[in-house]
Structure formats: structure tokens, C-alpha cells
Amino acid sequence: MTDPATTPASATHQKIDTSVPHSARIWNYWLGGKDNYPVDEEAGDAYTAVFPGIVTIARSSRAFLRRTITYLVNEAGIRQFLDVGTGLPTAENTHEVAQRLAPEARIVYVDNDPMVLAHARALLYSSPEGATAYIDANVTEPDRILAAATETLDLSRPTALILSNILGHVADHDQARSIVKQLMGALPSGSYLVVDDGSRGIDPVFEEAQDAYNNSGAVPYNLRTVEEITAYFDGLELVEPGVVSVTQWRPEPGSPAPEVIAEHGGLARKP
């Protein structure tokens, strides 16, 4: 186990604001987790009252993450993962999926929420053969992320960059694209990018609920069009079936025909 950039003990000195809802805690609530407060449950329930499908989106996103990591380990041979905007630990976290398939896998998590930091000990539970670490940083700090990641990962070797439901927190799409480009630019040929985000232009009820949430005082999350999500993969080689609704990305054999939901994502290789 490697040392995190910031330790769980130091997290106790950071204030966790329980007076306003927080997206990571609401997402945890929708996933069935317990690391949230009444204000988060109230915000989550208010959201689902308008759009019950948000729970399906949250859980489908987590299932997409599991399938992409499985592909990366089993078919692409990836053993290093940089998961930016990891959120609170629930079931099937990146290191759990990767190290179940390849115990020697090394994972670096990045987030800047004090409550996530307080749970870093759970995130840092690694297999003996592999390693996990936690970086306390914002997605808008790619240089800091990359510098700290090198303490655990060998960035001269192929690495998978995971950006799951985090780029929507970057209000300016051009800035979000620049962040992706900078992070991927530091990774060698044979590395991979995984992105999934809430999508605009698919479900007007979802968009209404999200717009109301953004106006509630919580940290805004900006839905992107499918074209905008696809733009994150510019210059990379998309793995089939490309950028699709997450339910349609290589569904499990024998599963029911997947419905299209307003959460799109893809996986691509750096040539």
C-alpha cells in the first residue's frame, strides 16, 4: 500500500459542510450507500420526485465503469488506473474490480471532497500485490494530479484515465476538453481514456430536474450533448461501439435489451 498524498487522519481537520447538499454524497445515496446526510437525502428525494430515472442513471454508470475496467484488464492488459473524481466508496470501486482480475493492478484515486478524504482508508485497501493511493486535488489541477500520481504509477507505461461523471462539474466545455487533453498528453501510447457523463438532448424530464438542481445552490453539474462528450475522445481510437448510452456499451451477454438513458460514455485508446 502506498501512502496517500493526504492522509485520512488529516481529513478530520477539514470541515465537512453538512448544511448544503453535495453531489458526491447525493450520488452515494442514489447508489444505495450510507455516506450521506439528511440534507443530501432531501435533495436526492426532491430530484427523484421530478425524475425517478436518476437512480437508474447512477447505477448504470457504475455498471458501465465495471465493464470498461473489465475490458481494460482482460482484453487491453492495463494494470494502472488514474481515477479522477472518484467520489465516495460504494460497491465495485475501481481498485476492487481491477484487482479482482489482476491483483498486481495499481490505482490512484483523485478527489477533493473532505468526506471522500475521510473515507480514503477504505479506498486505500489494496491487494498485497498491487497498490492504491489517494490524491487530494481538483480535476482542474491536471499538473498537480500528474505530479502526485507518479509516486504510485509509472506513467511511462500504459495507463487508463477514468473520468466518470466529473467533467460535468467543469462549466466551460473547452476547459473540460483541455483538461482531458493535458492528462492524456502525459500518458504513453497504448493508454486508454474512459469518460461517461450525463447527456443533454435525450430526456427532457432529466434536463428539467438537473437544471432545477443546478439552481438550488448545490454545486452545478452541466449536462453535455452526445457530440460534446464524443469530443473528449478527439485524437484517440474509440473502442466499439463508440460513444453510446452507457447501458449499450458492451452489455453483459444474456441481459435484457438495454434502454437508452441520458448518460453517455465510451472508451478509447491512445495510438
Coordinates of C-alpha atoms in Angstrom, one line a residue:
M1 CA 0.0 0.0 0.0
T2 CA 1.3 3.4 -0.9
D3 CA 0.9 6.5 1.2
P4 CA -1.8 8.8 0.1
A5 CA -1.0 12.4 -0.8
T6 CA -3.2 13.4 2.1
T7 CA -3.9 11.0 5.0
P8 CA -7.3 10.1 6.4
A9 CA -6.2 11.4 9.8
S10 CA -5.6 14.9 8.4
A11 CA -9.1 14.8 6.9
T12 CA -10.6 15.1 10.3
H13 CA -9.2 18.7 10.4
Q14 CA -11.1 19.6 7.3
K15 CA -14.6 20.9 7.7
I16 CA -17.4 18.8 6.1
D17 CA -20.2 21.1 5.3
T18 CA -23.5 19.3 6.1
S19 CA -25.7 22.4 5.6
V20 CA -25.8 22.2 1.8
P21 CA -26.3 19.1 -0.4
H22 CA -23.2 17.7 -2.0
S23 CA -23.2 15.9 -5.4
A24 CA -20.8 13.1 -4.2
R25 CA -23.0 12.4 -1.2
I26 CA -26.2 12.5 -3.2
W27 CA -24.7 10.2 -5.8
N28 CA -23.7 7.8 -2.9
Y29 CA -27.3 8.0 -1.7
W30 CA -28.7 7.0 -5.1
L31 CA -26.2 4.2 -5.3
G32 CA -27.6 2.8 -2.0
G33 CA -24.6 4.0 0.1
K34 CA -24.8 5.3 3.6
D35 CA -22.2 8.1 3.5
N36 CA -24.6 11.0 3.3
Y37 CA -26.6 13.4 5.4
P38 CA -30.2 14.3 5.7
V39 CA -29.7 17.4 3.5
D40 CA -28.3 15.1 0.8
E41 CA -31.2 12.6 1.1
E42 CA -33.7 15.5 0.9
A43 CA -32.0 16.9 -2.2
G44 CA -31.8 13.4 -3.7
D45 CA -35.5 12.7 -2.9
A46 CA -36.5 16.1 -4.4
Y47 CA -34.6 15.2 -7.6
T48 CA -36.1 11.7 -7.9
A49 CA -39.6 13.1 -7.3
V50 CA -39.1 15.0 -10.6
F51 CA -37.0 12.4 -12.3
P52 CA -37.0 8.9 -10.8
G53 CA -34.8 7.7 -13.6
I54 CA -31.7 9.3 -11.9
V55 CA -31.3 6.2 -9.8
T56 CA -31.1 4.1 -13.0
I57 CA -28.5 6.6 -14.4
A58 CA -26.4 6.4 -11.3
R59 CA -26.4 2.6 -11.1
S60 CA -26.0 2.2 -14.9
S61 CA -22.9 4.5 -14.8
R62 CA -21.4 2.3 -12.1
A63 CA -22.1 -0.8 -14.2
F64 CA -20.5 0.8 -17.2
L65 CA -17.4 1.5 -15.1
R66 CA -17.2 -2.1 -14.1
R67 CA -17.5 -3.3 -17.7
T68 CA -14.9 -0.9 -19.0
I69 CA -12.4 -1.8 -16.3
T70 CA -13.0 -5.5 -17.0
Y71 CA -12.3 -4.8 -20.7
L72 CA -9.1 -2.8 -19.8
V73 CA -7.7 -5.6 -17.6
N74 CA -8.7 -8.7 -19.5
E75 CA -8.5 -7.5 -23.1
A76 CA -6.2 -4.5 -23.2
G77 CA -3.8 -5.7 -20.5
I78 CA -3.9 -2.5 -18.5
R79 CA -2.5 -2.6 -14.9
Q80 CA -2.5 1.1 -14.0
F81 CA -5.6 3.3 -13.4
L82 CA -5.9 7.0 -12.7
D83 CA -9.5 7.6 -11.5
V84 CA -10.2 11.3 -11.3
G85 CA -13.3 12.4 -9.4
T86 CA -13.8 9.0 -7.7
G87 CA -16.5 10.1 -5.3
L88 CA -17.4 8.2 -2.1
P89 CA -16.7 4.5 -2.0
T90 CA -19.6 2.2 -2.6
A91 CA -19.6 -1.2 -4.2
E92 CA -17.4 -2.2 -7.2
N93 CA -14.9 0.6 -6.9
T94 CA -12.1 0.8 -9.5
H95 CA -9.5 -1.0 -7.4
E96 CA -11.9 -3.7 -6.4
V97 CA -12.8 -4.6 -10.0
A98 CA -9.3 -4.3 -11.3
Q99 CA -7.5 -6.1 -8.5
R100 CA -10.1 -8.9 -8.5
L101 CA -9.0 -9.6 -12.1
A102 CA -5.3 -8.6 -11.7
P103 CA -4.1 -8.4 -8.1
E104 CA -1.0 -6.5 -9.2
A105 CA -3.0 -3.6 -10.6
R106 CA -2.1 -0.1 -9.3
I107 CA -4.8 2.5 -8.8
V108 CA -4.6 6.2 -7.9
Y109 CA -7.9 7.9 -6.9
V110 CA -8.3 11.7 -7.1
D111 CA -10.9 13.8 -5.4
N112 CA -11.1 17.0 -3.3
D113 CA -14.1 16.4 -1.1
P114 CA -13.3 16.3 2.7
M115 CA -15.8 13.5 3.2
V116 CA -14.2 11.4 0.4
L117 CA -10.9 12.1 2.0
A118 CA -12.2 10.9 5.4
H119 CA -13.0 7.6 3.7
A120 CA -9.7 7.3 2.0
R121 CA -8.7 4.4 4.3
A122 CA -11.5 2.3 2.6
L123 CA -10.3 3.4 -0.8
L124 CA -6.7 2.6 0.0
Y125 CA -7.4 -1.0 0.9
S126 CA -5.2 -2.7 -1.7
S127 CA -4.3 -6.3 -2.6
P128 CA -0.8 -7.2 -1.3
E129 CA 0.5 -7.5 -4.9
G130 CA -0.9 -4.1 -6.0
A131 CA -1.2 -0.6 -4.7
T132 CA -3.7 2.2 -4.2
A133 CA -3.3 5.8 -3.3
Y134 CA -5.4 8.9 -2.9
I135 CA -4.6 12.4 -4.2
D136 CA -6.4 15.4 -2.7
A137 CA -6.8 17.5 -5.8
N138 CA -9.4 19.1 -8.1
V139 CA -10.0 17.9 -11.7
T140 CA -9.0 21.5 -12.8
E141 CA -5.4 20.8 -11.5
P142 CA -4.0 18.4 -14.0
D143 CA -0.4 19.3 -13.4
R144 CA -0.8 18.6 -9.7
I145 CA -2.6 15.3 -10.3
L146 CA 0.0 14.1 -12.7
A147 CA 2.9 15.0 -10.4
A148 CA 1.4 13.2 -7.4
A149 CA 0.3 10.2 -9.5
T150 CA 3.9 9.4 -10.4
E151 CA 4.5 8.4 -6.8
T152 CA 2.4 5.3 -7.3
L153 CA 2.1 4.9 -11.1
D154 CA 4.8 4.5 -13.8
L155 CA 3.4 6.9 -16.3
S156 CA 5.9 5.7 -19.0
R157 CA 3.7 2.5 -19.0
P158 CA 0.1 2.4 -20.5
T159 CA -2.4 3.8 -18.0
A160 CA -6.2 4.1 -18.0
L161 CA -7.5 7.5 -17.2
I162 CA -11.1 7.4 -15.8
L163 CA -13.3 10.5 -15.8
S164 CA -16.7 9.3 -14.7
N165 CA -19.3 11.9 -14.1
I166 CA -16.7 14.6 -13.2
L167 CA -16.3 16.7 -16.4
G168 CA -19.9 18.0 -16.0
H169 CA -18.6 19.9 -13.0
V170 CA -16.3 21.9 -15.3
A171 CA -18.7 24.6 -16.6
D172 CA -16.7 25.5 -19.7
H173 CA -16.7 22.7 -22.2
D174 CA -13.5 24.0 -23.8
Q175 CA -11.8 23.9 -20.4
A176 CA -13.0 20.4 -19.8
R177 CA -11.6 19.3 -23.2
S178 CA -8.3 21.0 -22.3
I179 CA -8.1 19.1 -19.0
V180 CA -8.6 15.8 -20.8
K181 CA -6.0 16.6 -23.4
Q182 CA -3.5 17.6 -20.8
L183 CA -4.0 14.5 -18.7
M184 CA -3.9 12.2 -21.8
G185 CA -0.9 14.0 -23.2
A186 CA 1.1 12.9 -20.2
L187 CA 0.3 9.2 -20.8
P188 CA 2.1 7.0 -23.4
S189 CA 0.8 5.3 -26.5
G190 CA -1.4 2.3 -25.5
S191 CA -3.1 4.2 -22.7
Y192 CA -6.8 4.5 -22.5
L193 CA -9.5 7.1 -21.7
V194 CA -12.8 6.3 -20.1
V195 CA -15.4 9.0 -19.9
D196 CA -19.1 9.0 -19.1
D197 CA -21.3 11.9 -18.3
G198 CA -25.0 13.0 -18.1
S199 CA -26.2 13.8 -21.6
R200 CA -28.4 16.6 -22.9
G201 CA -30.8 16.1 -25.8
I202 CA -32.0 12.6 -24.7
D203 CA -34.5 13.1 -21.9
P204 CA -36.2 16.5 -21.3
V205 CA -37.5 15.4 -17.9
F206 CA -33.9 14.7 -16.8
E207 CA -32.8 18.1 -18.1
E208 CA -35.6 19.9 -16.2
A209 CA -34.6 18.1 -13.0
Q210 CA -30.9 18.8 -13.5
D211 CA -31.5 22.5 -14.3
A212 CA -33.6 22.8 -11.1
Y213 CA -30.8 21.1 -9.1
N214 CA -28.2 23.5 -10.6
N215 CA -30.3 26.4 -9.4
S216 CA -30.8 25.0 -5.9
G217 CA -27.4 26.3 -4.5
A218 CA -25.7 22.9 -4.9
V219 CA -22.5 22.6 -6.9
P220 CA -23.8 22.6 -10.5
Y221 CA -23.4 19.7 -12.9
N222 CA -23.6 20.6 -16.6
L223 CA -25.1 18.1 -18.9
R224 CA -23.4 17.8 -22.3
T225 CA -24.7 16.8 -25.7
V226 CA -23.5 13.5 -27.1
E227 CA -21.4 15.4 -29.6
E228 CA -19.7 17.3 -26.7
I229 CA -19.0 14.0 -24.9
T230 CA -17.6 12.5 -28.1
A231 CA -15.3 15.4 -28.5
Y232 CA -13.3 14.4 -25.4
F233 CA -12.0 11.4 -27.4
D234 CA -10.6 13.5 -30.3
G235 CA -7.3 12.1 -31.5
L236 CA -8.0 8.7 -29.8
E237 CA -9.2 5.4 -31.2
L238 CA -12.6 4.6 -29.9
V239 CA -13.3 1.0 -28.9
E240 CA -16.5 -0.4 -30.4
P241 CA -19.4 0.5 -30.1
G242 CA -18.0 4.1 -29.6
V243 CA -19.8 6.7 -27.6
V244 CA -23.2 5.4 -26.7
S245 CA -25.7 5.4 -23.9
V246 CA -23.8 3.6 -21.1
T247 CA -26.4 0.8 -21.0
Q248 CA -25.5 0.0 -24.6
W249 CA -21.7 -0.2 -24.1
R250 CA -21.0 -3.9 -24.3
P251 CA -23.9 -5.1 -22.1
E252 CA -23.5 -8.4 -20.3
P253 CA -24.3 -11.4 -22.5
G254 CA -27.9 -12.6 -22.0
S255 CA -29.0 -9.3 -20.3
P256 CA -32.3 -7.7 -21.5
A257 CA -32.2 -5.3 -24.4
P258 CA -30.7 -2.1 -22.9
E259 CA -32.8 1.1 -22.9
V260 CA -31.3 4.4 -24.0
I261 CA -30.7 6.6 -21.0
A262 CA -29.3 10.1 -20.7
E263 CA -25.8 9.0 -19.7
H264 CA -23.3 8.5 -22.5
G265 CA -19.8 7.3 -22.4
G266 CA -17.1 5.5 -24.2
L267 CA -13.6 4.1 -24.1
A268 CA -10.7 4.9 -26.4
R269 CA -7.0 4.0 -26.9
K270 CA -4.2 6.5 -27.4
P271 CA -2.4 5.5 -30.6

